[in-house]
Amino acid sequence: MRYMMFVCTDPEPDADTTDDAEAWVRTNDAAARRVDGDRLGPVSAATTVRVRGGELLVTDGPFAETKELIVGYDVLECADLDEAIEVARAHPMARIGRLELRPFWSP
Amino acid sequence: MTPAHDAVATAGADAHPRIVAALIRITGDWTLAEDCAQDALSAALLRWPRDGVPANPGGWLMTTARNRAVDVLRRAAVERRTLHELAALVPDHTDGPAQEGIVDDRLRLVFTCCHPALAPEARVALTLRTVCGVPTADIARVLLVTESAMTRRLTRAKTRIAQAGIPYRVPEGAALQERLPGVLAVLYVLFTTGYDTDGEPAFAEEAIRLARLLGSLLPGRAEVVALLALFLLQHSRRAARRDADGALVPLDRQDRTRWDHAAIDEALAALATVEGDGPYALQARIAARHATAADVATTDWAGIAHCYDALAALGPSPVVELNRAVAHGYAHGPDAGLALLTQLRAAGGLDEGVATTVEADLVARQGRAAEAAALFRRAAGLARTASERQALLVRADALHPDR
């Protein structure tokens, strides 16, 4: 199954905040469990686009004001949720922030 | 009930999780599996009284459910591979630990129903429905939601299993060790739902059956054995917990000859094999001390207080802390219990109704009857169920009649 893993901040990080995301990327790329992924620019650079009644509305900032911000993403290819959870738990942002696993749409 | 109806009930209880689990493994369709298991039971209720109980009732049910699944799937024109696998499904009736390399279907089912990615209330409901075969209406009644809400909750949980990619598998190695406590926690909730004063006793029996099943499928796991022992010890008091009017009888007034001594013996033998001090082992050791005492006065309260100290150290909870105060009150005198209660109240988070009951009991044992009666009446006002309220008012009146 293919999962989108949203990498988010969290107001209450773990005491252990050692960060070696590079090692995580190397391991999961080598195992073909990571299809794609990247860090995102700051929220201050976000732009929100809507069309309402045919009219374009462009606003600055993210779509919702929250304390937990999406700061990156990885696309994972895993056998099932348990494997995806194991991949996510090894990511440093599991301790520093939080990770949301969302399966891709399958009809 | 006729012998044939009895046979359906007995074989059904044993065969239901087997059938549902095997059909889910092959078809991946939870609803189909449940419907076919149900159809097989209905067919047995029609046929067995007429034709006699078959030699292998569980095998008959499995074969009937499988044939039903083949019919449904053939009409839906599913791939041939699934039909072949279904056709090869042979009723297997070996009990006991799973053979090396062969994971029992029922274990897969339990671990999937108790997966941490499902909401806690969904885990309990799904386990009752799918593993135990309890009708949705009964689950809804006990968990205090409407039947349609429960149907939606179960449907959502099954959809989520498929959509989120929750595997139909028993975790291995370190992952099993990590996930087992979550499974045991679901069984614990099931048991307490059945054991609570206004609960459904059948759920306590389902929890005991599941604990036995886990114990036989995962032998040598101390916390599973401890949990079964705890259930058996608590459940052994069921006949003595209520008087003729259905009012709750506290432990100190229970007729101990009405306790289920066969269950107690089984629990004590099981508990003797448990080493270590996990949360269920500690609770079982407390229950065992009550179960083996002739009365309240000769109960090993010092041992019980020690177990509560250890439980509180594992992870403090208001319920454990209050019981700890009660135990210290018996072990080291009511003054010690009240001193501990004062500390706990200062720390906050207590259920005030239960805390007041504990205080009333300790004050009564200091010999201050009028004050104790007033506290029992105050606790009755805070009680959550009618039977608890009634029991507290009876205690108040016994100490100091209300004019």
Coordinates of C-alpha atoms in Angstrom, one line a residue:
Chain A
M1 CA 0.0 0.0 0.0
R2 CA 1.1 3.5 -0.6
Y3 CA 1.0 6.0 2.3
M4 CA 1.5 9.7 2.4
M5 CA 3.4 10.5 5.6
F6 CA 2.9 14.1 6.7
V7 CA 5.8 15.3 8.8
C8 CA 4.4 17.7 11.4
T9 CA 5.7 19.8 14.3
D10 CA 4.3 19.2 17.8
P11 CA 4.2 21.5 20.8
E12 CA 5.4 18.8 23.1
P13 CA 8.5 17.0 21.8
D14 CA 10.2 14.0 23.5
A15 CA 13.2 14.6 25.6
D16 CA 15.3 12.8 23.0
T17 CA 15.4 15.2 20.0
T18 CA 18.5 13.7 18.3
D19 CA 18.0 14.2 14.6
D20 CA 19.4 12.0 11.9
A21 CA 16.8 12.2 9.1
E22 CA 19.6 11.5 6.5
A23 CA 20.2 8.0 7.9
W24 CA 16.4 7.3 7.9
V25 CA 16.2 8.5 4.2
R26 CA 19.2 6.3 3.2
T27 CA 17.8 3.2 4.9
N28 CA 14.3 3.5 3.5
D29 CA 15.4 4.5 0.0
A30 CA 17.7 1.4 -0.1
A31 CA 14.8 -0.8 1.0
A32 CA 12.5 0.8 -1.6
R33 CA 10.0 1.8 1.1
R34 CA 10.4 5.5 0.4
V35 CA 9.2 6.6 -3.0
D36 CA 9.6 10.4 -2.6
G37 CA 9.8 13.0 0.1
D38 CA 11.0 16.5 0.9
R39 CA 11.0 19.3 3.4
L40 CA 8.7 22.2 2.8
G41 CA 9.4 25.9 3.0
P42 CA 8.2 28.1 5.9
V43 CA 4.5 28.6 6.5
S44 CA 5.0 32.3 5.9
A45 CA 5.7 31.4 2.2
A46 CA 2.3 29.5 1.9
T47 CA -0.4 30.8 -0.4
T48 CA -4.0 29.6 -0.3
V49 CA -6.1 29.5 -3.5
R50 CA -9.9 29.1 -3.6
V51 CA -12.5 29.7 -6.3
R52 CA -16.0 30.7 -5.1
G53 CA -18.8 31.6 -7.5
G54 CA -16.3 31.6 -10.3
E55 CA -14.1 34.2 -8.6
L56 CA -10.5 33.6 -7.7
L57 CA -9.6 34.2 -4.0
V58 CA -5.9 34.2 -3.2
T59 CA -4.8 34.7 0.4
D60 CA -1.5 34.5 2.1
G61 CA -0.7 31.9 4.8
P62 CA -1.8 28.3 5.3
F63 CA -5.4 27.1 5.1
A64 CA -5.8 26.8 8.8
E65 CA -4.1 28.3 11.9
T66 CA -2.8 25.5 14.0
K67 CA 0.2 24.9 16.3
E68 CA 1.0 21.7 14.4
L69 CA 2.4 22.6 11.0
I70 CA 3.2 20.3 8.1
V71 CA 6.9 20.8 7.5
G72 CA 7.6 17.9 5.1
Y73 CA 6.3 14.7 3.6
D74 CA 7.4 11.3 2.5
V75 CA 5.6 8.9 0.2
L76 CA 6.0 5.3 1.5
E77 CA 5.3 2.0 -0.2
C78 CA 4.6 -0.6 2.5
A79 CA 3.0 -4.0 2.8
D80 CA 0.5 -2.7 5.4
L81 CA -0.1 -0.2 8.2
D82 CA 2.1 -2.1 10.6
E83 CA 5.1 -1.8 8.3
A84 CA 4.3 1.9 7.7
I85 CA 4.2 2.5 11.5
E86 CA 7.6 0.8 12.0
V87 CA 9.0 3.0 9.2
A88 CA 7.5 6.1 10.8
R89 CA 8.6 5.4 14.4
A90 CA 12.2 5.3 13.2
H91 CA 12.0 8.8 11.8
P92 CA 13.5 11.5 14.1
M93 CA 10.4 13.6 13.7
A94 CA 8.4 10.9 15.5
R95 CA 10.1 12.1 18.6
I96 CA 10.5 15.8 17.8
G97 CA 7.1 16.3 16.2
R98 CA 4.5 13.9 14.9
L99 CA 3.8 11.9 11.8
E100 CA 0.5 11.3 10.1
L101 CA 0.1 8.2 7.9
R102 CA -2.6 8.5 5.3
P103 CA -3.2 5.8 2.7
F104 CA -3.6 7.0 -0.9
W105 CA -7.1 6.9 -2.2
S106 CA -8.1 3.5 -3.5
P107 CA -11.6 3.1 -4.9
Chain B
M1 CA -33.9 -25.7 25.5
T2 CA -33.7 -29.0 23.8
P3 CA -30.4 -31.0 23.7
A4 CA -30.1 -30.0 20.0
H5 CA -30.5 -26.3 20.8
D6 CA -27.9 -26.7 23.6
A7 CA -25.6 -28.3 21.1
V8 CA -26.0 -25.4 18.7
A9 CA -25.2 -22.9 21.5
T10 CA -22.1 -24.8 22.7
A11 CA -20.7 -25.6 19.2
G12 CA -21.5 -22.1 18.0
A13 CA -19.6 -20.4 20.9
D14 CA -16.5 -22.5 20.1
A15 CA -16.8 -22.5 16.3
H16 CA -17.9 -18.9 15.7
P17 CA -14.4 -17.2 16.0
R18 CA -12.9 -20.1 14.0
I19 CA -15.3 -19.7 11.2
V20 CA -15.3 -15.9 11.0
A21 CA -11.5 -15.8 11.3
A22 CA -10.9 -18.4 8.5
L23 CA -13.4 -16.7 6.2
I24 CA -11.8 -13.3 6.7
R25 CA -8.4 -14.7 6.1
I26 CA -9.4 -16.1 2.7
T27 CA -12.0 -13.6 1.5
G28 CA -10.9 -10.4 3.3
D29 CA -14.6 -9.6 3.7
W30 CA -15.6 -9.1 7.4
T31 CA -19.3 -8.7 6.8
L32 CA -19.5 -11.8 4.5
A33 CA -17.6 -13.8 7.2
E34 CA -20.0 -12.8 9.9
D35 CA -23.1 -13.3 7.8
C36 CA -22.0 -16.8 6.7
A37 CA -21.2 -17.8 10.3
Q38 CA -24.6 -16.6 11.4
D39 CA -26.3 -18.4 8.5
A40 CA -24.6 -21.7 9.5
L41 CA -25.9 -21.3 13.1
S42 CA -29.4 -20.6 11.8
A43 CA -29.2 -23.7 9.6
A44 CA -28.1 -25.8 12.6
L45 CA -31.1 -24.5 14.6
L46 CA -33.4 -25.8 11.9
R47 CA -31.6 -29.0 11.0
W48 CA -30.2 -30.5 14.2
P49 CA -33.5 -30.8 16.1
R50 CA -34.9 -32.7 13.1
D51 CA -31.9 -34.7 11.9
G52 CA -29.9 -35.1 15.1
V53 CA -26.6 -33.4 16.2
P54 CA -23.8 -34.3 13.8
A55 CA -20.7 -36.2 15.0
N56 CA -18.5 -33.1 14.6
P57 CA -20.7 -30.1 15.3
G58 CA -18.0 -27.5 14.8
G59 CA -16.9 -29.1 11.5
W60 CA -20.5 -29.1 10.3
L61 CA -20.9 -25.4 11.1
M62 CA -17.6 -24.6 9.3
T63 CA -18.5 -26.6 6.2
T64 CA -22.0 -25.0 6.1
A65 CA -20.5 -21.5 6.5
R66 CA -17.9 -22.2 3.9
N67 CA -20.4 -23.5 1.3
R68 CA -22.6 -20.4 1.9
A69 CA -19.5 -18.2 1.3
V70 CA -18.8 -20.1 -1.9
D71 CA -22.4 -19.5 -3.1
V72 CA -22.3 -15.8 -2.3
L73 CA -18.9 -15.3 -3.9
R74 CA -19.7 -17.4 -7.0
R75 CA -22.7 -15.1 -7.6
A76 CA -20.5 -12.1 -7.2
A77 CA -18.0 -13.7 -9.6
V78 CA -14.9 -13.2 -7.5
E79 CA -11.6 -14.5 -8.7
R80 CA -11.1 -18.3 -8.9
R81 CA -8.2 -18.3 -6.5
T82 CA -10.4 -17.3 -3.6
L83 CA -13.0 -20.0 -4.4
H84 CA -10.2 -22.6 -4.6
E85 CA -8.9 -21.5 -1.2
L86 CA -12.4 -21.7 0.2
A87 CA -12.9 -25.1 -1.2
A88 CA -9.7 -26.3 0.4
L89 CA -10.8 -24.9 3.8
V90 CA -10.9 -28.0 6.0
P91 CA -12.5 -27.8 9.4
D92 CA -9.6 -28.0 11.8
H93 CA -10.4 -29.0 15.3
T94 CA -7.1 -29.2 17.1
D95 CA -7.1 -27.1 20.3
G96 CA -4.2 -26.0 22.2
P97 CA -1.1 -24.0 21.3
A98 CA -0.7 -23.2 17.6
Q99 CA 1.7 -25.6 15.9
E100 CA 5.1 -24.2 14.9
G101 CA 4.7 -21.8 12.0
I102 CA 1.0 -22.1 11.8
V103 CA -0.8 -19.1 13.3
D104 CA -4.3 -19.8 14.5
D105 CA -6.9 -17.8 12.6
R106 CA -8.6 -16.8 15.8
L107 CA -5.4 -15.2 17.1
R108 CA -5.1 -13.1 13.9
L109 CA -8.7 -12.0 14.4
V110 CA -8.1 -10.9 18.0
F111 CA -5.0 -8.9 17.2
T112 CA -6.7 -7.2 14.3
C113 CA -9.8 -6.3 16.3
C114 CA -7.6 -4.9 19.0
H115 CA -5.2 -3.0 16.7
P116 CA -4.1 0.3 18.2
A117 CA -5.0 2.2 15.0
L118 CA -8.7 1.6 15.8
A119 CA -10.5 3.8 18.3
P120 CA -10.6 2.1 21.8
E121 CA -14.4 1.8 21.8
A122 CA -14.3 0.3 18.3
R123 CA -11.8 -2.3 19.5
V124 CA -14.2 -3.4 22.3
A125 CA -17.3 -3.5 20.1
L126 CA -15.5 -5.2 17.2
T127 CA -14.1 -7.9 19.5
L128 CA -17.5 -8.6 20.9
R129 CA -19.2 -8.7 17.5
T130 CA -16.6 -10.5 15.5
V131 CA -14.6 -12.8 17.9
C132 CA -17.4 -13.5 20.3
G133 CA -20.4 -13.3 17.9
V134 CA -22.5 -11.1 20.3
P135 CA -25.4 -9.6 18.4
T136 CA -25.0 -5.9 17.6
A137 CA -28.2 -5.0 19.5
D138 CA -26.8 -6.6 22.8
I139 CA -23.5 -4.7 22.4
A140 CA -25.4 -1.5 21.8
R141 CA -27.5 -1.9 24.9
V142 CA -24.6 -2.6 27.2
L143 CA -22.4 0.2 25.8
L144 CA -25.3 2.6 26.0
V145 CA -25.7 3.6 22.4
T146 CA -28.5 3.0 19.9
E147 CA -28.4 -0.1 17.7
S148 CA -28.0 2.0 14.6
A149 CA -25.1 3.9 16.1
M150 CA -23.4 0.7 17.0
T151 CA -24.0 -0.7 13.5
R152 CA -22.4 2.5 12.1
R153 CA -19.5 2.2 14.6
L154 CA -18.8 -1.4 13.5
T155 CA -19.1 -0.6 9.8
R156 CA -16.7 2.3 10.2
A157 CA -14.2 0.1 12.0
K158 CA -14.4 -2.6 9.3
T159 CA -14.0 0.0 6.6
R160 CA -11.0 1.5 8.4
I161 CA -9.3 -1.8 8.7
A162 CA -9.4 -2.1 4.9
Q163 CA -8.7 1.5 4.1
A164 CA -5.9 2.2 6.5
G165 CA -4.2 -1.1 5.7
I166 CA -4.5 -2.7 9.1
P167 CA -3.0 -6.1 8.6
Y168 CA -4.8 -9.4 9.4
R169 CA -1.8 -10.8 11.2
V170 CA -0.3 -11.6 14.6
P171 CA 2.7 -9.5 15.2
E172 CA 6.0 -11.3 15.7
G173 CA 8.9 -11.0 18.1
A174 CA 9.3 -7.6 19.8
A175 CA 6.2 -6.3 18.1
L176 CA 4.1 -9.0 19.7
Q177 CA 5.4 -8.0 23.2
E178 CA 4.5 -4.4 22.3
R179 CA 1.0 -5.2 21.1
L180 CA -0.1 -7.8 23.6
P181 CA -0.8 -5.3 26.5
G182 CA -3.3 -3.5 24.2
V183 CA -5.1 -6.8 23.5
L184 CA -5.2 -7.6 27.2
A185 CA -6.5 -4.1 27.9
V186 CA -9.5 -4.7 25.6
L187 CA -10.2 -8.0 27.4
Y188 CA -10.0 -6.1 30.7
V189 CA -12.5 -3.5 29.5
L190 CA -14.8 -6.3 28.3
F191 CA -14.6 -8.0 31.7
T192 CA -15.3 -4.8 33.7
T193 CA -18.2 -3.9 31.4
G194 CA -19.6 -7.3 32.4
Y195 CA -18.7 -7.0 36.0
D196 CA -19.8 -3.5 36.7
T197 CA -22.8 -3.3 39.0
D198 CA -25.3 -2.7 36.2
G199 CA -23.3 -4.4 33.5
E200 CA -23.9 -7.5 31.4
P201 CA -22.6 -10.6 33.1
A202 CA -22.4 -12.5 29.8
F203 CA -19.6 -10.1 28.7
A204 CA -17.5 -11.1 31.8
E205 CA -17.9 -14.7 30.6
E206 CA -16.8 -13.8 27.1
A207 CA -13.7 -12.1 28.5
I208 CA -12.9 -15.2 30.5
R209 CA -13.3 -17.3 27.4
L210 CA -11.1 -15.0 25.4
A211 CA -8.4 -15.0 28.1
R212 CA -8.5 -18.8 28.1
L213 CA -8.2 -18.8 24.3
L214 CA -5.2 -16.4 24.4
G215 CA -3.6 -18.5 27.1
S216 CA -3.9 -21.6 25.0
L217 CA -2.7 -19.9 21.8
L218 CA 0.1 -17.9 23.3
P219 CA 1.4 -20.2 26.1
G220 CA 4.0 -19.1 28.6
R221 CA 2.9 -15.4 28.7
A222 CA 2.8 -14.5 32.4
E223 CA 0.4 -11.5 31.9
V224 CA -2.1 -13.5 30.0
V225 CA -2.2 -16.2 32.8
A226 CA -2.4 -13.4 35.4
L227 CA -5.3 -11.8 33.6
L228 CA -7.2 -15.0 33.4
A229 CA -6.6 -15.6 37.1
L230 CA -7.8 -12.1 37.9
F231 CA -11.0 -12.6 35.9
L232 CA -11.7 -16.0 37.5
L233 CA -11.2 -14.6 41.0
Q234 CA -13.5 -11.6 40.5
H235 CA -16.1 -13.7 38.7
S236 CA -16.0 -16.3 41.5
R237 CA -18.0 -13.9 43.7
R238 CA -20.8 -13.3 41.2
A239 CA -23.4 -15.4 43.0
A240 CA -22.7 -13.6 46.3
R241 CA -22.5 -10.0 45.1
R242 CA -26.2 -9.5 45.1
D243 CA -29.0 -10.2 47.6
A244 CA -32.4 -11.6 46.8
D245 CA -33.6 -8.1 45.8
G246 CA -30.7 -7.6 43.5
A247 CA -29.0 -5.0 45.8
L248 CA -25.2 -5.0 45.9
V249 CA -23.6 -6.9 48.8
P250 CA -20.2 -5.5 49.8
L251 CA -17.3 -8.0 50.2
D252 CA -17.4 -8.0 54.0
R253 CA -21.0 -9.1 54.0
Q254 CA -20.9 -11.7 51.3
D255 CA -21.7 -15.3 52.0
R256 CA -18.3 -16.8 51.2
T257 CA -19.7 -20.3 50.8
R258 CA -21.5 -19.0 47.7
W259 CA -18.2 -18.1 46.0
D260 CA -17.3 -20.4 43.1
H261 CA -14.5 -22.4 44.7
A262 CA -13.7 -24.4 41.6
A263 CA -12.9 -21.1 39.8
I264 CA -10.8 -19.9 42.8
D265 CA -8.8 -23.1 42.8
E266 CA -8.2 -22.9 39.1
A267 CA -7.1 -19.2 39.4
L268 CA -4.8 -19.9 42.4
A269 CA -3.1 -22.8 40.5
A270 CA -2.6 -20.5 37.5
L271 CA -1.3 -17.6 39.6
A272 CA 1.2 -19.9 41.2
T273 CA 3.0 -20.2 37.9
V274 CA 3.2 -16.4 37.4
E275 CA 6.5 -14.7 38.2
G276 CA 7.0 -11.0 38.1
D277 CA 4.8 -8.1 39.1
G278 CA 2.9 -6.9 36.1
P279 CA -0.3 -4.9 36.7
Y280 CA -2.6 -7.9 36.3
A281 CA -0.5 -10.2 38.4
L282 CA -0.6 -7.6 41.2
Q283 CA -4.4 -7.3 40.9
A284 CA -4.8 -11.1 40.8
R285 CA -2.6 -11.5 44.0
I286 CA -4.9 -8.9 45.7
A287 CA -8.0 -10.8 44.6
A288 CA -6.4 -14.1 45.6
R289 CA -5.8 -12.9 49.2
H290 CA -9.5 -11.9 49.5
A291 CA -10.5 -15.3 47.9
T292 CA -8.5 -17.4 50.4
A293 CA -9.5 -15.5 53.6
A294 CA -12.2 -16.8 55.9
D295 CA -13.4 -13.3 56.6
V296 CA -12.4 -9.6 56.5
A297 CA -10.7 -9.7 59.8
T298 CA -8.3 -12.5 59.0
T299 CA -7.6 -11.2 55.5
D300 CA -3.9 -10.6 54.7
W301 CA -4.3 -6.8 54.5
A302 CA -0.6 -6.1 54.9
G303 CA 0.0 -8.2 51.8
I304 CA -2.8 -6.4 50.0
A305 CA -1.5 -3.0 51.0
H306 CA 1.9 -4.0 49.7
C307 CA 0.5 -5.0 46.3
Y308 CA -1.4 -1.7 46.1
D309 CA 1.8 0.2 46.8
A310 CA 3.5 -1.7 43.9
L311 CA 0.5 -1.0 41.6
A312 CA 0.6 2.7 42.4
A313 CA 4.3 2.7 41.7
L314 CA 3.7 1.1 38.3
G315 CA 1.3 3.8 37.2
P316 CA -0.7 5.9 39.7
S317 CA -4.5 5.9 39.1
P318 CA -7.2 7.4 41.3
V319 CA -8.9 4.0 41.7
V320 CA -5.7 2.2 42.7
E321 CA -4.9 5.0 45.1
L322 CA -8.3 4.9 46.8
N323 CA -8.0 1.1 47.2
R324 CA -4.6 1.6 48.6
A325 CA -6.0 3.9 51.3
V326 CA -8.6 1.2 52.1
A327 CA -6.0 -1.5 52.3
H328 CA -3.7 0.6 54.5
G329 CA -6.7 1.4 56.7
Y330 CA -7.2 -2.3 57.4
A331 CA -3.5 -3.3 57.5
H332 CA -2.3 -0.4 59.7
G333 CA -5.5 1.0 61.3
P334 CA -8.1 3.6 60.1
D335 CA -5.9 6.5 61.1
A336 CA -3.2 5.4 58.6
G337 CA -5.9 5.0 55.9
L338 CA -7.3 8.5 56.6
A339 CA -3.9 10.1 56.6
L340 CA -3.2 8.5 53.1
L341 CA -6.7 9.7 51.9
T342 CA -5.9 13.3 53.0
Q343 CA -2.7 13.1 51.0
L344 CA -4.5 11.8 47.9
R345 CA -7.3 14.4 48.1
A346 CA -4.6 17.1 48.2
A347 CA -3.1 15.6 45.0
G348 CA -6.5 15.8 43.4
G349 CA -8.1 13.8 40.6
L350 CA -10.1 11.4 42.9
D351 CA -13.7 10.4 42.2
E352 CA -15.4 12.3 45.1
G353 CA -18.2 9.7 45.5
V354 CA -15.8 6.8 46.0
A355 CA -13.4 8.9 48.1
T356 CA -16.3 9.8 50.4
T357 CA -17.3 6.2 50.7
V358 CA -13.8 5.2 51.6
E359 CA -13.7 8.1 54.2
A360 CA -17.0 7.0 55.6
D361 CA -15.8 3.4 56.1
L362 CA -12.6 4.5 57.8
V363 CA -14.4 7.0 60.1
A364 CA -16.9 4.2 61.0
R365 CA -14.0 2.0 62.0
Q366 CA -12.7 4.8 64.2
G367 CA -16.0 4.4 66.1
R368 CA -17.5 7.8 65.0
A369 CA -20.9 6.3 63.9
A370 CA -22.9 9.6 63.4
E371 CA -20.1 11.2 61.4
A372 CA -19.7 8.0 59.3
A373 CA -23.4 7.8 58.6
A374 CA -23.5 11.4 57.4
L375 CA -20.5 10.6 55.1
F376 CA -22.3 7.5 53.7
R377 CA -25.4 9.6 53.0
R378 CA -23.2 12.2 51.2
A379 CA -21.6 9.4 49.2
A380 CA -25.0 8.0 48.3
G381 CA -25.9 11.4 46.8
L382 CA -22.8 11.1 44.6
A383 CA -23.3 7.4 43.6
R384 CA -23.5 6.7 39.9
T385 CA -25.9 3.7 39.9
A386 CA -29.1 3.0 41.8
S387 CA -27.8 -0.2 43.4
E388 CA -24.7 1.5 44.7
R389 CA -26.8 4.4 46.2
Q390 CA -29.1 1.8 47.9
A391 CA -26.1 -0.1 49.4
L392 CA -24.7 3.2 50.8
L393 CA -28.0 4.2 52.4
V394 CA -28.3 0.8 54.0
R395 CA -24.9 1.2 55.6
A396 CA -25.8 4.8 56.8
D397 CA -29.0 3.6 58.4
A398 CA -27.2 0.6 60.1
L399 CA -24.7 3.0 61.7
H400 CA -27.1 5.8 62.7
P401 CA -30.8 5.7 61.7
D402 CA -31.9 8.9 60.0
R403 CA -34.5 9.9 62.7

